[in-house]
Structure formats: C-alpha cells, structure tokens
Coordinates of C-alpha atoms in Angstrom, one line a residue:
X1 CA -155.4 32.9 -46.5
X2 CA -151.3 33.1 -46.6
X3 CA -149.9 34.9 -43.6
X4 CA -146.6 36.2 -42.9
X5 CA -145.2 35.6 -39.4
X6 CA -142.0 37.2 -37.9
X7 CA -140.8 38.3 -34.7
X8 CA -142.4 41.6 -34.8
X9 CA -145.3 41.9 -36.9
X10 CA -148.0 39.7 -38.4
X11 CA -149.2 40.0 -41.7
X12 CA -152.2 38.5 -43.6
X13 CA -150.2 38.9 -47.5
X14 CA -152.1 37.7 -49.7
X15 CA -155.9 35.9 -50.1
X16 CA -156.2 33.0 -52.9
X17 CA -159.5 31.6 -52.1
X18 CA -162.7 32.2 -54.5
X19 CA -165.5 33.5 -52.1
X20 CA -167.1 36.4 -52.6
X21 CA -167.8 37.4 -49.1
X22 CA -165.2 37.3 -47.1
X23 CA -164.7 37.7 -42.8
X24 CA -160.9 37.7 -42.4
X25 CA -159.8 35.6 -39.4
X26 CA -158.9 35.9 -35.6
X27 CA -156.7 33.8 -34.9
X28 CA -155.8 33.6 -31.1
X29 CA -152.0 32.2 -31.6
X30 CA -150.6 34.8 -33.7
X31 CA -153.0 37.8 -32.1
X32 CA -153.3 41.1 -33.9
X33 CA -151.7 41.4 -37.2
X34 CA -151.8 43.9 -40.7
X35 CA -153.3 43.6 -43.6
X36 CA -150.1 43.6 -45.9
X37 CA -149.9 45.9 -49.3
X38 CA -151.6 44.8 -52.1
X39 CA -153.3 41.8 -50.3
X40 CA -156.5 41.8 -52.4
X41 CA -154.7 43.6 -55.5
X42 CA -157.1 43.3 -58.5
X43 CA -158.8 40.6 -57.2
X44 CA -162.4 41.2 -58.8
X45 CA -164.4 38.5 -57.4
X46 CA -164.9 40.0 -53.5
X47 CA -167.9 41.3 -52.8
X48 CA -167.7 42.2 -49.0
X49 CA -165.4 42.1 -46.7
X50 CA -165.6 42.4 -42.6
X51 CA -162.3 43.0 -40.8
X52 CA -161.9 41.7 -37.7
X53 CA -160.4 43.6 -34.2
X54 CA -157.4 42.1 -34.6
X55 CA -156.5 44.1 -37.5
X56 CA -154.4 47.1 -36.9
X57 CA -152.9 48.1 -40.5
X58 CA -154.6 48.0 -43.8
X59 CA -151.4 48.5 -46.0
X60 CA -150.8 50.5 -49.4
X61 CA -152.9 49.1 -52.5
X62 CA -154.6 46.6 -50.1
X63 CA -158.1 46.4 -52.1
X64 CA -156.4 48.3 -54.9
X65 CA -158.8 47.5 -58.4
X66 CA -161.3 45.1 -56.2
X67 CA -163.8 46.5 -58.8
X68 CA -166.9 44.2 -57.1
X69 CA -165.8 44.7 -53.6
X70 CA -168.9 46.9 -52.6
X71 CA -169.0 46.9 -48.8
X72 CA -166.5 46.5 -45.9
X73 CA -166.6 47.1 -42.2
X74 CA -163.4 48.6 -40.7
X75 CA -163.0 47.8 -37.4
X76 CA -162.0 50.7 -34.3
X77 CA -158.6 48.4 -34.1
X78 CA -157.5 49.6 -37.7
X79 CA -155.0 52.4 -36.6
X80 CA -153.2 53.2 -40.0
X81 CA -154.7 52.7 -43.7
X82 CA -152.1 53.1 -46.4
X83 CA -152.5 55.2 -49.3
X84 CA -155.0 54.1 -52.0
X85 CA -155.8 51.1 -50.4
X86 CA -159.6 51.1 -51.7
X87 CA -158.5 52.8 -54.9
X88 CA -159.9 51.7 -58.0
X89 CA -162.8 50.1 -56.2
X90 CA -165.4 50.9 -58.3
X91 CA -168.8 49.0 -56.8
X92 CA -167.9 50.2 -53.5
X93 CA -171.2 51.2 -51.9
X94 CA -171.0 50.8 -48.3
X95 CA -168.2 51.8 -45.9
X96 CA -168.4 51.5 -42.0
X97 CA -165.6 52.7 -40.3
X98 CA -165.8 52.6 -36.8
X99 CA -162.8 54.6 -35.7
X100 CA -163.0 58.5 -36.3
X101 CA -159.6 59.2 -36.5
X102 CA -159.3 56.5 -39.4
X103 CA -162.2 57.9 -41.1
X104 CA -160.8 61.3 -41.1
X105 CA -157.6 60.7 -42.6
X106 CA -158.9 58.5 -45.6
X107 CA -162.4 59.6 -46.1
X108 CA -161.4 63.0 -46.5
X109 CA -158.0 63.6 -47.0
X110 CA -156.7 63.4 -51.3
X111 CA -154.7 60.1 -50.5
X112 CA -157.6 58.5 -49.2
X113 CA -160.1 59.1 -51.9
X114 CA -162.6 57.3 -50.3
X115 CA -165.2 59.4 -50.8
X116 CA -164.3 60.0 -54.6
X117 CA -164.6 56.0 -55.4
X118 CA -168.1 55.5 -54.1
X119 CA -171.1 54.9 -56.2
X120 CA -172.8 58.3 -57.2
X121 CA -176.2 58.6 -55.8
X122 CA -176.1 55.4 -53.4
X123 CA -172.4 55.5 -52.2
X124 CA -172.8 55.4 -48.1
X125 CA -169.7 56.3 -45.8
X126 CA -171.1 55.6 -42.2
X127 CA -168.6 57.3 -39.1
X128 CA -168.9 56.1 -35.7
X129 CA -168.6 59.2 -33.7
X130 CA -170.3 61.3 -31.2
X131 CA -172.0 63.9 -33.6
X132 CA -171.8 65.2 -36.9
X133 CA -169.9 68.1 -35.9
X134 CA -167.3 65.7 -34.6
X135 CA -166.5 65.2 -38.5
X136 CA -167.8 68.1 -40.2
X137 CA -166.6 70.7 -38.0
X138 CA -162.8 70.1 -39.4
X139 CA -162.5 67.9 -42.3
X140 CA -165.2 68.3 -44.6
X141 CA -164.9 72.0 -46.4
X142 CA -166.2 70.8 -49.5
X143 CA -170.2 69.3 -49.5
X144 CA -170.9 69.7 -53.1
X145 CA -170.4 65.9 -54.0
X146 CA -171.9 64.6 -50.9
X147 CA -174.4 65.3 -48.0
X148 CA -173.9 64.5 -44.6
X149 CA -176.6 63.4 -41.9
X150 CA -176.4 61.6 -38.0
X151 CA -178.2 58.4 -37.7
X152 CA -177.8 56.0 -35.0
X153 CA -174.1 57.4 -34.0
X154 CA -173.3 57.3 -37.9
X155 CA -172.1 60.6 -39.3
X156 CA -173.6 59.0 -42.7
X157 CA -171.9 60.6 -45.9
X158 CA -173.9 60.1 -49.1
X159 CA -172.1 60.8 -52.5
X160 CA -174.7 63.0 -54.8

C-alpha cells in the first residue's frame, strides 16, 4: 500500500500488491484518510475489496477498469465518491453500501453508473436504510432494468 501524507489530508494513492482480496488498512497514526483517484486504475487481478471506517473519500477513477473486482463493502464513513469510480468494472456482482446518502448519489444518479455496470441477472446493490421507500420514493423513476426488494435493512436492487 503507498500512502500520501500531508498536513491536511491522508491519502491511500496507489495499491501494488498482487492479492486478490483485499481489506484496506486502519491505521491508528495517520486516522481517517481518502481513497485517492485512480488508486486501483486497471488493476485486473482484485477480486473484493472491504473498506474500512476510516475511509471518507473514494476519489475519481478509483476502481476504474478493475474488470475482476466483483464485490466491495462501502463503509457509512465514505461521504463523497468521485465520478466513475467503479466504471468499467465489469464482474462487479455485489455492492454493500452502508450509507444512504452515498448510495443515492452513485447508485442512481448517470455519473455513478453503478447500477448500469452490474452483472445482468445476478448484479446485487444492497442499501442500508430504514425502508425501501427511503430509496425508491425519490431516486429510482426507472425500474425496468432492475427490481427492488427489503431484506434485513437492505433496500436490495437486482439488475434484470
């Protein structure tokens, strides 16, 4: 893992290791940082990836063309998620995101595409939130390429 320390802001630039599952790190000295732009860039050997709480920014392009990357947990700590950060993912098959806001902006929204890059027929967006009409009710005007269920205090989004 390199990481990118200034007075301000943390980042986690770049990863250069060859696992395929991957948990980032907490590391207690430096505390929260970001996820900086293009961090995982083409890198086709990840598989999964778990974010930790200490994450607060997933930057532009930051799984950009991870074409095996097929699952990853996004913590409630993530507050911003740059544009097309999962584009080009094309096993992705799982998404948990665990903060609504979050998941409102890039599962629904045209920069986030989220949606659009999961498998068809298996794809699984899971939302923590209160109810399904917590999501449905303003972001989702379009159900023809997905269906939406509540499981478990999952708003759980299935691509058709």
């Amino acid at each position: 893992y390199i990481f990118y320390i200034d007075e301000n802001t943390n980042y986690f630039v770049k990863y250069k290791g060859q696992d395929t599952e991957i948990t980032l790190p907490t590391i207690s000295s430096i505390g929260s940082y970001e996820i900086y732009e293009n961090a995982f860039y083409n890198n086709t050997k990840i598989t999964s990836v778990i974010i930790p709480d200490s994450v607060t920014t997933i930057g532009e392009h930051a799984f950009y063309g991870c074409s095996s990357l097929s699952e990853i947990t996004i913590p409630q700590s993530v507050e911003t998620i740059g544009n097309d950060a999962f584009y080009w993912c094309s096993s992705l098959n799982t998404v948990v995101i665990d903060n609504l806001d979050i998941a409102k902006a890039i599962t629904f929204s045209s920069q986030g595409r989220l949606l659009n890059n999961l498998k068809s027929g298996t794809g699984v967006v899971k939302v923590k939130c209160g109810s399904l009409q917590d999501v449905t009710s303003t972001y989702l005007t379009n159900t023809s390429y997905f269906t939406a269920t509540y499981q478990d205090g999952y708003a759980v989004f299935t691509k058709k």
